[in-house]
PDB file of C-alpha atoms in Angstrom:
ATOM      1  CA  MET A   1       4.563  -5.348  16.264  1.00  0.00           C
ATOM      2  CA  LYS A   2       1.541  -6.967  14.627  1.00  0.00           C
ATOM      3  CA  ILE A   3       0.215  -5.476  11.398  1.00  0.00           C
ATOM      4  CA  LEU A   4      -2.853  -6.650   9.478  1.00  0.00           C
ATOM      5  CA  ALA A   5      -3.646  -5.385   5.976  1.00  0.00           C
ATOM      6  CA  ILE A   6      -7.143  -5.938   4.607  1.00  0.00           C
ATOM      7  CA  GLY A   7      -6.349  -5.270   1.008  1.00  0.00           C
ATOM      8  CA  ASN A   8      -5.492  -6.520  -2.436  1.00  0.00           C
ATOM      9  CA  SER A   9      -2.446  -6.606  -4.718  1.00  0.00           C
ATOM     10  CA  PHE A  10      -1.488  -3.034  -3.796  1.00  0.00           C
ATOM     11  CA  SER A  11      -1.168  -3.967  -0.109  1.00  0.00           C
ATOM     12  CA  GLN A  12       0.661  -7.078  -1.301  1.00  0.00           C
ATOM     13  CA  ASP A  13       3.182  -4.768  -2.977  1.00  0.00           C
ATOM     14  CA  ALA A  14       3.446  -2.628   0.147  1.00  0.00           C
ATOM     15  CA  THR A  15       3.987  -5.413   2.675  1.00  0.00           C
ATOM     16  CA  HIS A  16       6.398  -7.655   0.767  1.00  0.00           C
ATOM     17  CA  TYR A  17       9.587  -6.274   2.362  1.00  0.00           C
ATOM     18  CA  LEU A  18       8.098  -4.736   5.501  1.00  0.00           C
ATOM     19  CA  HIS A  19       9.113  -7.387   8.038  1.00  0.00           C
ATOM     20  CA  LYS A  20      12.637  -7.579   6.592  1.00  0.00           C
ATOM     21  CA  ILE A  21      13.066  -3.824   6.875  1.00  0.00           C
ATOM     22  CA  GLY A  22      11.864  -4.048  10.461  1.00  0.00           C
ATOM     23  CA  ALA A  23      14.287  -6.869  11.257  1.00  0.00           C
ATOM     24  CA  SER A  24      17.189  -4.851   9.859  1.00  0.00           C
ATOM     25  CA  ASP A  25      16.249  -2.031  12.237  1.00  0.00           C
ATOM     26  CA  GLY A  26      15.771  -4.232  15.287  1.00  0.00           C
ATOM     27  CA  ALA A  27      11.961  -4.261  15.107  1.00  0.00           C
ATOM     28  CA  GLU A  28      10.297  -7.660  15.250  1.00  0.00           C
ATOM     29  CA  MET A  29       7.165  -7.700  13.098  1.00  0.00           C
ATOM     30  CA  LYS A  30       4.370 -10.002  12.095  1.00  0.00           C
ATOM     31  CA  VAL A  31       2.855  -8.706   8.865  1.00  0.00           C
ATOM     32  CA  VAL A  32      -0.279 -10.305   7.456  1.00  0.00           C
ATOM     33  CA  ASN A  33      -1.901  -9.304   4.186  1.00  0.00           C
ATOM     34  CA  LEU A  34      -5.421 -10.498   3.387  1.00  0.00           C
ATOM     35  CA  TYR A  35      -5.409 -10.708  -0.392  1.00  0.00           C
ATOM     36  CA  ILE A  36      -8.128 -10.631  -3.011  1.00  0.00           C
ATOM     37  CA  GLY A  37      -7.023  -9.187  -6.339  1.00  0.00           C
ATOM     38  CA  GLY A  38      -8.681  -5.822  -7.080  1.00  0.00           C
ATOM     39  CA  CYS A  39     -10.773  -5.956  -3.914  1.00  0.00           C
ATOM     40  CA  SER A  40     -12.755  -2.790  -3.191  1.00  0.00           C
ATOM     41  CA  LEU A  41     -14.030  -1.383   0.090  1.00  0.00           C
ATOM     42  CA  GLU A  42     -17.537  -2.389  -0.924  1.00  0.00           C
ATOM     43  CA  ARG A  43     -16.457  -5.995  -1.368  1.00  0.00           C
ATOM     44  CA  HIS A  44     -14.529  -5.987   1.909  1.00  0.00           C
ATOM     45  CA  TRP A  45     -17.668  -4.881   3.725  1.00  0.00           C
ATOM     46  CA  SER A  46     -19.766  -7.473   1.905  1.00  0.00           C
ATOM     47  CA  ASN A  47     -17.258 -10.154   2.917  1.00  0.00           C
ATOM     48  CA  ILE A  48     -17.449  -9.009   6.530  1.00  0.00           C
ATOM     49  CA  GLN A  49     -21.242  -9.215   6.504  1.00  0.00           C
ATOM     50  CA  ALA A  50     -21.221 -12.688   4.966  1.00  0.00           C
ATOM     51  CA  ASP A  51     -18.135 -13.828   6.913  1.00  0.00           C
ATOM     52  CA  GLU A  52     -16.673 -15.057   3.637  1.00  0.00           C
ATOM     53  CA  THR A  53     -13.548 -17.237   3.790  1.00  0.00           C
ATOM     54  CA  ALA A  54     -12.279 -15.459   0.718  1.00  0.00           C
ATOM     55  CA  TYR A  55      -8.858 -14.007   1.523  1.00  0.00           C
ATOM     56  CA  LEU A  56      -5.526 -15.591   0.661  1.00  0.00           C
ATOM     57  CA  TYR A  57      -3.455 -15.377   3.836  1.00  0.00           C
ATOM     58  CA  GLU A  58       0.003 -13.884   3.253  1.00  0.00           C
ATOM     59  CA  LEU A  59       2.480 -13.854   6.134  1.00  0.00           C
ATOM     60  CA  ASN A  60       5.584 -11.671   5.977  1.00  0.00           C
ATOM     61  CA  GLY A  61       5.403 -11.340   2.216  1.00  0.00           C
ATOM     62  CA  GLU A  62       4.722 -15.000   1.417  1.00  0.00           C
ATOM     63  CA  SER A  63       1.490 -16.847   0.681  1.00  0.00           C
ATOM     64  CA  GLU A  64       0.540 -19.593   3.113  1.00  0.00           C
ATOM     65  CA  GLU A  65      -1.768 -21.099   0.474  1.00  0.00           C
ATOM     66  CA  ARG A  66      -4.808 -20.977   2.732  1.00  0.00           C
ATOM     67  CA  TYR A  67      -7.919 -18.856   2.855  1.00  0.00           C
ATOM     68  CA  VAL A  68      -9.437 -17.047   5.834  1.00  0.00           C
ATOM     69  CA  SER A  69     -12.239 -14.650   6.648  1.00  0.00           C
ATOM     70  CA  ILE A  70     -11.660 -11.209   8.103  1.00  0.00           C
ATOM     71  CA  SER A  71     -13.199 -12.331  11.389  1.00  0.00           C
ATOM     72  CA  GLN A  72     -10.770 -15.258  11.592  1.00  0.00           C
ATOM     73  CA  ALA A  73      -7.802 -12.979  10.969  1.00  0.00           C
ATOM     74  CA  LEU A  74      -8.965 -10.452  13.552  1.00  0.00           C
ATOM     75  CA  ALA A  75      -9.278 -13.178  16.193  1.00  0.00           C
ATOM     76  CA  GLU A  76      -5.786 -14.491  15.508  1.00  0.00           C
ATOM     77  CA  GLU A  77      -3.835 -11.730  17.273  1.00  0.00           C
ATOM     78  CA  GLU A  78      -4.104  -8.579  19.303  1.00  0.00           C
ATOM     79  CA  TRP A  79      -3.292  -6.425  16.313  1.00  0.00           C
ATOM     80  CA  ASP A  80      -1.373  -3.173  16.766  1.00  0.00           C
ATOM     81  CA  PHE A  81      -2.301  -1.808  13.336  1.00  0.00           C
ATOM     82  CA  ILE A  82      -5.058  -2.629  10.858  1.00  0.00           C
ATOM     83  CA  VAL A  83      -4.754  -1.069   7.406  1.00  0.00           C
ATOM     84  CA  THR A  84      -7.232  -1.035   4.537  1.00  0.00           C
ATOM     85  CA  GLN A  85      -7.510   0.717   1.182  1.00  0.00           C
ATOM     86  CA  GLN A  86      -9.715   1.332  -1.804  1.00  0.00           C
ATOM     87  CA  ALA A  87      -9.264  -0.631  -5.022  1.00  0.00           C
ATOM     88  CA  SER A  88      -7.103   1.360  -7.412  1.00  0.00           C
ATOM     89  CA  HIS A  89      -9.745   1.633 -10.112  1.00  0.00           C
ATOM     90  CA  ASP A  90     -12.147   3.278  -7.634  1.00  0.00           C
ATOM     91  CA  SER A  91      -9.533   5.225  -5.674  1.00  0.00           C
ATOM     92  CA  GLY A  92     -10.295   8.537  -7.366  1.00  0.00           C
ATOM     93  CA  TRP A  93     -14.073   8.386  -6.877  1.00  0.00           C
ATOM     94  CA  PRO A  94     -15.195   9.630  -3.426  1.00  0.00           C
ATOM     95  CA  ASP A  95     -18.667   8.081  -3.702  1.00  0.00           C
ATOM     96  CA  THR A  96     -17.135   4.572  -3.772  1.00  0.00           C
ATOM     97  CA  TYR A  97     -15.696   4.880  -0.248  1.00  0.00           C
ATOM     98  CA  GLU A  98     -18.937   5.267   1.662  1.00  0.00           C
ATOM     99  CA  PRO A  99     -20.765   3.896   3.479  1.00  0.00           C
ATOM    100  CA  PHE A 100     -18.363   0.955   3.325  1.00  0.00           C
ATOM    101  CA  LEU A 101     -15.296   2.537   4.930  1.00  0.00           C
ATOM    102  CA  SER A 102     -17.260   3.945   7.860  1.00  0.00           C
ATOM    103  CA  LYS A 103     -18.974   0.605   8.435  1.00  0.00           C
ATOM    104  CA  MET A 104     -15.648  -1.232   8.249  1.00  0.00           C
ATOM    105  CA  ALA A 105     -13.999   1.194  10.650  1.00  0.00           C
ATOM    106  CA  GLY A 106     -16.836   0.785  13.144  1.00  0.00           C
ATOM    107  CA  TYR A 107     -16.622  -2.997  12.916  1.00  0.00           C
ATOM    108  CA  LEU A 108     -12.835  -3.044  13.306  1.00  0.00           C
ATOM    109  CA  LYS A 109     -12.904  -0.679  16.280  1.00  0.00           C
ATOM    110  CA  GLU A 110     -15.494  -2.864  17.963  1.00  0.00           C
ATOM    111  CA  ARG A 111     -13.613  -6.096  17.319  1.00  0.00           C
ATOM    112  CA  CYS A 112     -10.091  -4.752  17.961  1.00  0.00           C
ATOM    113  CA  PRO A 113     -10.407  -1.679  20.220  1.00  0.00           C
ATOM    114  CA  ALA A 114      -6.668  -1.548  20.941  1.00  0.00           C
ATOM    115  CA  ALA A 115      -5.652  -1.525  17.275  1.00  0.00           C
ATOM    116  CA  ARG A 116      -4.849   1.650  15.387  1.00  0.00           C
ATOM    117  CA  ILE A 117      -6.720   1.792  12.075  1.00  0.00           C
ATOM    118  CA  LEU A 118      -5.113   3.436   9.048  1.00  0.00           C
ATOM    119  CA  LEU A 119      -6.004   4.008   5.407  1.00  0.00           C
ATOM    120  CA  HIS A 120      -3.408   3.183   2.766  1.00  0.00           C
ATOM    121  CA  LYS A 121      -3.291   5.958   0.171  1.00  0.00           C
ATOM    122  CA  THR A 122      -2.415   4.136  -3.036  1.00  0.00           C
ATOM    123  CA  TRP A 123      -0.816   5.507  -6.220  1.00  0.00           C
ATOM    124  CA  ALA A 124      -1.628   6.524  -9.759  1.00  0.00           C
ATOM    125  CA  TYR A 125      -0.942   4.263 -12.719  1.00  0.00           C
ATOM    126  CA  GLU A 126       2.062   4.706 -14.987  1.00  0.00           C
ATOM    127  CA  ILE A 127       1.683   7.256 -17.796  1.00  0.00           C
ATOM    128  CA  ASP A 128       1.358   4.552 -20.468  1.00  0.00           C
ATOM    129  CA  SER A 129      -0.592   2.052 -18.399  1.00  0.00           C
ATOM    130  CA  THR A 130      -2.873  -0.315 -20.287  1.00  0.00           C
ATOM    131  CA  HIS A 131      -5.027  -0.963 -17.203  1.00  0.00           C
ATOM    132  CA  GLY A 132      -8.634  -1.292 -18.320  1.00  0.00           C
ATOM    133  CA  ASN A 133      -9.811   1.390 -15.892  1.00  0.00           C
ATOM    134  CA  PHE A 134      -7.203   4.026 -16.725  1.00  0.00           C
ATOM    135  CA  PRO A 135      -9.640   5.649 -19.215  1.00  0.00           C
ATOM    136  CA  ARG A 136     -11.790   6.589 -16.196  1.00  0.00           C
ATOM    137  CA  TYR A 137      -8.996   9.057 -15.469  1.00  0.00           C
ATOM    138  CA  ASN A 138      -8.586  10.079 -19.116  1.00  0.00           C
ATOM    139  CA  ASN A 139      -5.374   8.008 -19.229  1.00  0.00           C
ATOM    140  CA  ASP A 140      -3.750  10.828 -17.275  1.00  0.00           C
ATOM    141  CA  GLN A 141      -1.501   9.955 -14.342  1.00  0.00           C
ATOM    142  CA  ARG A 142      -1.618  13.442 -12.863  1.00  0.00           C
ATOM    143  CA  GLU A 143      -5.409  13.548 -13.027  1.00  0.00           C
ATOM    144  CA  MET A 144      -5.612  10.143 -11.358  1.00  0.00           C
ATOM    145  CA  PHE A 145      -3.259  11.260  -8.596  1.00  0.00           C
ATOM    146  CA  ARG A 146      -5.232  14.466  -7.991  1.00  0.00           C
ATOM    147  CA  ARG A 147      -8.498  12.585  -7.835  1.00  0.00           C
ATOM    148  CA  LEU A 148      -7.293   9.798  -5.557  1.00  0.00           C
ATOM    149  CA  SER A 149      -5.561  12.309  -3.272  1.00  0.00           C
ATOM    150  CA  HIS A 150      -8.790  14.217  -2.803  1.00  0.00           C
ATOM    151  CA  ALA A 151     -10.814  11.042  -2.288  1.00  0.00           C
ATOM    152  CA  TYR A 152      -8.423   9.449   0.196  1.00  0.00           C
ATOM    153  CA  GLU A 153      -7.874  12.617   2.198  1.00  0.00           C
ATOM    154  CA  THR A 154     -11.611  13.312   2.382  1.00  0.00           C
ATOM    155  CA  ALA A 155     -12.374   9.737   3.431  1.00  0.00           C
ATOM    156  CA  ALA A 156      -9.648   9.647   6.078  1.00  0.00           C
ATOM    157  CA  ALA A 157     -10.820  12.923   7.600  1.00  0.00           C
ATOM    158  CA  ARG A 158     -14.444  11.745   7.629  1.00  0.00           C
ATOM    159  CA  VAL A 159     -13.633   8.501   9.432  1.00  0.00           C
ATOM    160  CA  GLY A 160     -10.897  10.011  11.602  1.00  0.00           C
ATOM    161  CA  VAL A 161      -8.009   7.753  10.615  1.00  0.00           C
ATOM    162  CA  PRO A 162      -4.480   8.618   9.440  1.00  0.00           C
ATOM    163  CA  LEU A 163      -3.139   7.920   5.970  1.00  0.00           C
ATOM    164  CA  ILE A 164      -0.074   5.960   4.931  1.00  0.00           C
ATOM    165  CA  PRO A 165       1.173   8.266   2.138  1.00  0.00           C
ATOM    166  CA  SER A 166       2.371   5.676  -0.388  1.00  0.00           C
ATOM    167  CA  GLY A 167       0.823   7.497  -3.334  1.00  0.00           C
ATOM    168  CA  ASP A 168       2.594  10.721  -2.372  1.00  0.00           C
ATOM    169  CA  VAL A 169       5.945   8.944  -2.143  1.00  0.00           C
ATOM    170  CA  ILE A 170       5.574   7.331  -5.562  1.00  0.00           C
ATOM    171  CA  GLN A 171       4.477  10.564  -7.231  1.00  0.00           C
ATOM    172  CA  ARG A 172       7.373  12.446  -5.609  1.00  0.00           C
ATOM    173  CA  LEU A 173       9.874   9.822  -6.729  1.00  0.00           C
ATOM    174  CA  ARG A 174       8.569  10.123 -10.279  1.00  0.00           C
ATOM    175  CA  LYS A 175       9.932  13.672 -10.291  1.00  0.00           C
ATOM    176  CA  GLU A 176      13.458  12.500  -9.468  1.00  0.00           C
ATOM    177  CA  GLU A 177      15.775  12.058 -12.449  1.00  0.00           C
ATOM    178  CA  PRO A 178      16.388   8.291 -12.128  1.00  0.00           C
ATOM    179  CA  PHE A 179      12.637   7.636 -12.031  1.00  0.00           C
ATOM    180  CA  ARG A 180      11.415  10.145 -14.636  1.00  0.00           C
ATOM    181  CA  TYR A 181       9.923   7.501 -16.850  1.00  0.00           C
ATOM    182  CA  GLU A 182       8.474  10.015 -19.279  1.00  0.00           C
ATOM    183  CA  THR A 183      12.022  11.150 -20.166  1.00  0.00           C
ATOM    184  CA  GLY A 184      13.605   7.700 -20.294  1.00  0.00           C
ATOM    185  CA  GLY A 185      14.085   6.960 -16.609  1.00  0.00           C
ATOM    186  CA  LEU A 186      13.078   3.850 -14.702  1.00  0.00           C
ATOM    187  CA  SER A 187       9.422   3.137 -14.117  1.00  0.00           C
ATOM    188  CA  LEU A 188       8.412   2.368 -10.549  1.00  0.00           C
ATOM    189  CA  CYS A 189       5.761   0.040 -11.991  1.00  0.00           C
ATOM    190  CA  ARG A 190       6.371  -3.421 -13.397  1.00  0.00           C
ATOM    191  CA  ASP A 191       3.252  -3.613 -15.542  1.00  0.00           C
ATOM    192  CA  GLY A 192       1.826  -0.106 -15.628  1.00  0.00           C
ATOM    193  CA  PHE A 193       0.089  -0.253 -12.254  1.00  0.00           C
ATOM    194  CA  HIS A 194       1.695  -2.733  -9.813  1.00  0.00           C
ATOM    195  CA  MET A 195       4.975  -1.690  -8.214  1.00  0.00           C
ATOM    196  CA  SER A 196       8.366  -2.857  -9.509  1.00  0.00           C
ATOM    197  CA  TYR A 197       9.752  -5.724  -7.461  1.00  0.00           C
ATOM    198  CA  LEU A 198      12.837  -3.878  -6.231  1.00  0.00           C
ATOM    199  CA  TYR A 199      12.474  -0.104  -6.067  1.00  0.00           C
ATOM    200  CA  GLY A 200       8.695   0.294  -6.035  1.00  0.00           C
ATOM    201  CA  ARG A 201       8.018  -2.287  -3.355  1.00  0.00           C
ATOM    202  CA  TYR A 202      10.993  -1.049  -1.336  1.00  0.00           C
ATOM    203  CA  ALA A 203       9.653   2.518  -1.370  1.00  0.00           C
ATOM    204  CA  LEU A 204       6.236   1.358  -0.180  1.00  0.00           C
ATOM    205  CA  ALA A 205       7.596  -0.802   2.629  1.00  0.00           C
ATOM    206  CA  LEU A 206       9.746   2.077   3.871  1.00  0.00           C
ATOM    207  CA  THR A 207       6.688   4.337   3.806  1.00  0.00           C
ATOM    208  CA  TRP A 208       4.691   1.887   5.907  1.00  0.00           C
ATOM    209  CA  TYR A 209       7.605   1.370   8.272  1.00  0.00           C
ATOM    210  CA  GLY A 210       8.255   5.065   8.820  1.00  0.00           C
ATOM    211  CA  THR A 211       4.549   5.815   9.266  1.00  0.00           C
ATOM    212  CA  LEU A 212       3.742   2.940  11.619  1.00  0.00           C
ATOM    213  CA  THR A 213       6.860   3.065  13.797  1.00  0.00           C
ATOM    214  CA  GLY A 214       7.687   6.774  13.746  1.00  0.00           C
ATOM    215  CA  ARG A 215      11.309   5.831  13.151  1.00  0.00           C
ATOM    216  CA  GLU A 216      13.590   7.472  10.607  1.00  0.00           C
ATOM    217  CA  VAL A 217      14.243   5.423   7.500  1.00  0.00           C
ATOM    218  CA  ARG A 218      17.366   7.133   6.133  1.00  0.00           C
ATOM    219  CA  GLY A 219      19.622   4.693   7.943  1.00  0.00           C
ATOM    220  CA  ILE A 220      17.795   1.491   7.001  1.00  0.00           C
ATOM    221  CA  SER A 221      20.417  -1.072   5.963  1.00  0.00           C
ATOM    222  CA  TYR A 222      18.179  -3.649   4.298  1.00  0.00           C
ATOM    223  CA  VAL A 223      18.803  -4.111   0.576  1.00  0.00           C
ATOM    224  CA  PRO A 224      15.764  -5.463  -1.304  1.00  0.00           C
ATOM    225  CA  GLN A 225      16.168  -8.753  -3.096  1.00  0.00           C
ATOM    226  CA  THR A 226      13.574 -11.227  -4.241  1.00  0.00           C
ATOM    227  CA  ALA A 227      13.254 -14.384  -6.286  1.00  0.00           C
ATOM    228  CA  LEU A 228      10.542 -12.558  -8.226  1.00  0.00           C
ATOM    229  CA  ALA A 229      13.279 -10.469  -9.878  1.00  0.00           C
ATOM    230  CA  PRO A 230      16.097 -12.971 -10.501  1.00  0.00           C
ATOM    231  CA  GLY A 231      19.403 -11.397 -11.441  1.00  0.00           C
ATOM    232  CA  GLU A 232      18.326  -7.860 -10.567  1.00  0.00           C
ATOM    233  CA  ARG A 233      20.433  -5.950  -8.075  1.00  0.00           C
ATOM    234  CA  ALA A 234      19.417  -2.714  -6.420  1.00  0.00           C
ATOM    235  CA  GLU A 235      21.765   0.239  -6.880  1.00  0.00           C
ATOM    236  CA  PRO A 236      22.838   1.759  -3.544  1.00  0.00           C
ATOM    237  CA  ALA A 237      22.485   5.322  -4.840  1.00  0.00           C
ATOM    238  CA  LEU A 238      18.867   4.732  -5.847  1.00  0.00           C
ATOM    239  CA  LEU A 239      18.048   3.139  -2.500  1.00  0.00           C
ATOM    240  CA  GLU A 240      19.540   6.160  -0.739  1.00  0.00           C
ATOM    241  CA  LEU A 241      17.444   8.487  -2.892  1.00  0.00           C
ATOM    242  CA  ILE A 242      14.288   6.511  -2.093  1.00  0.00           C
ATOM    243  CA  ARG A 243      15.008   6.575   1.632  1.00  0.00           C
ATOM    244  CA  GLY A 244      15.455  10.342   1.537  1.00  0.00           C
ATOM    245  CA  VAL A 245      12.207  10.940  -0.342  1.00  0.00           C
ATOM    246  CA  VAL A 246      10.259   8.601   1.950  1.00  0.00           C
ATOM    247  CA  GLU A 247      11.639  10.344   5.020  1.00  0.00           C
ATOM    248  CA  ASP A 248      10.670  13.761   3.660  1.00  0.00           C
ATOM    249  CA  VAL A 249       7.141  12.712   2.689  1.00  0.00           C
ATOM    250  CA  VAL A 250       6.411  10.814   5.905  1.00  0.00           C
ATOM    251  CA  ARG A 251       7.670  13.739   8.000  1.00  0.00           C
ATOM    252  CA  GLY A 252       5.781  16.246   5.868  1.00  0.00           C
ATOM    253  CA  ARG A 253       8.846  18.036   4.552  1.00  0.00           C
ATOM    254  CA  SER A 254       9.042  19.636   1.111  1.00  0.00           C
ATOM    255  CA  ARG A 255      11.826  18.602  -1.233  1.00  0.00           C
TER     256      ARG A 255
END
């Protein structure tokens, strides 16, 4: 299974564990993330037009320390899935999606007609985030989530592509006791907006895996571990909780 993300640090978070989760479930995957920090749909489209060699090439969660253009990445494989997203700071503003998303989708369909194109619905910042663009959402996580949900769902319907519901998973997990940060629980963010290296990134990768493969994730055996979080060990009970929430959200079940 060959998956290409045209994204930024939020797709970097989402794809870090994806191939390892697949391997644990008997699914061989090649996962490439094209990374520019904070990259918006407008900039992606501009890069396509100029054929800019501007993207750090990340393979299976690791940087290869080389830069490519979108056209180079598209020509590399017969991709099964191509995923893009809006920059988080613009995610709640519908007028920032167009005409760039439609133009991108048209280009991708022309270049890779066999690939399935998806839109990655990202998440709201943590309640005490110091991100410079959080004031655009009145420093209100719930307002940001409402706005980005409306914008993503409207954009996906307009272009006719499915969503990967990462933002829904994260917001649902924030209601679960271990992750109720506002009452002293764990934050799923490591810095107020990027995902935590263990639980946050694990939840995203499961969401992508369940959405792209159609497989259940409750029985996934992979335990996240990374050199980015030395000494940290994931608690089995929390991983089980995350798997259950992801399964419910991806299958459209209420909890």
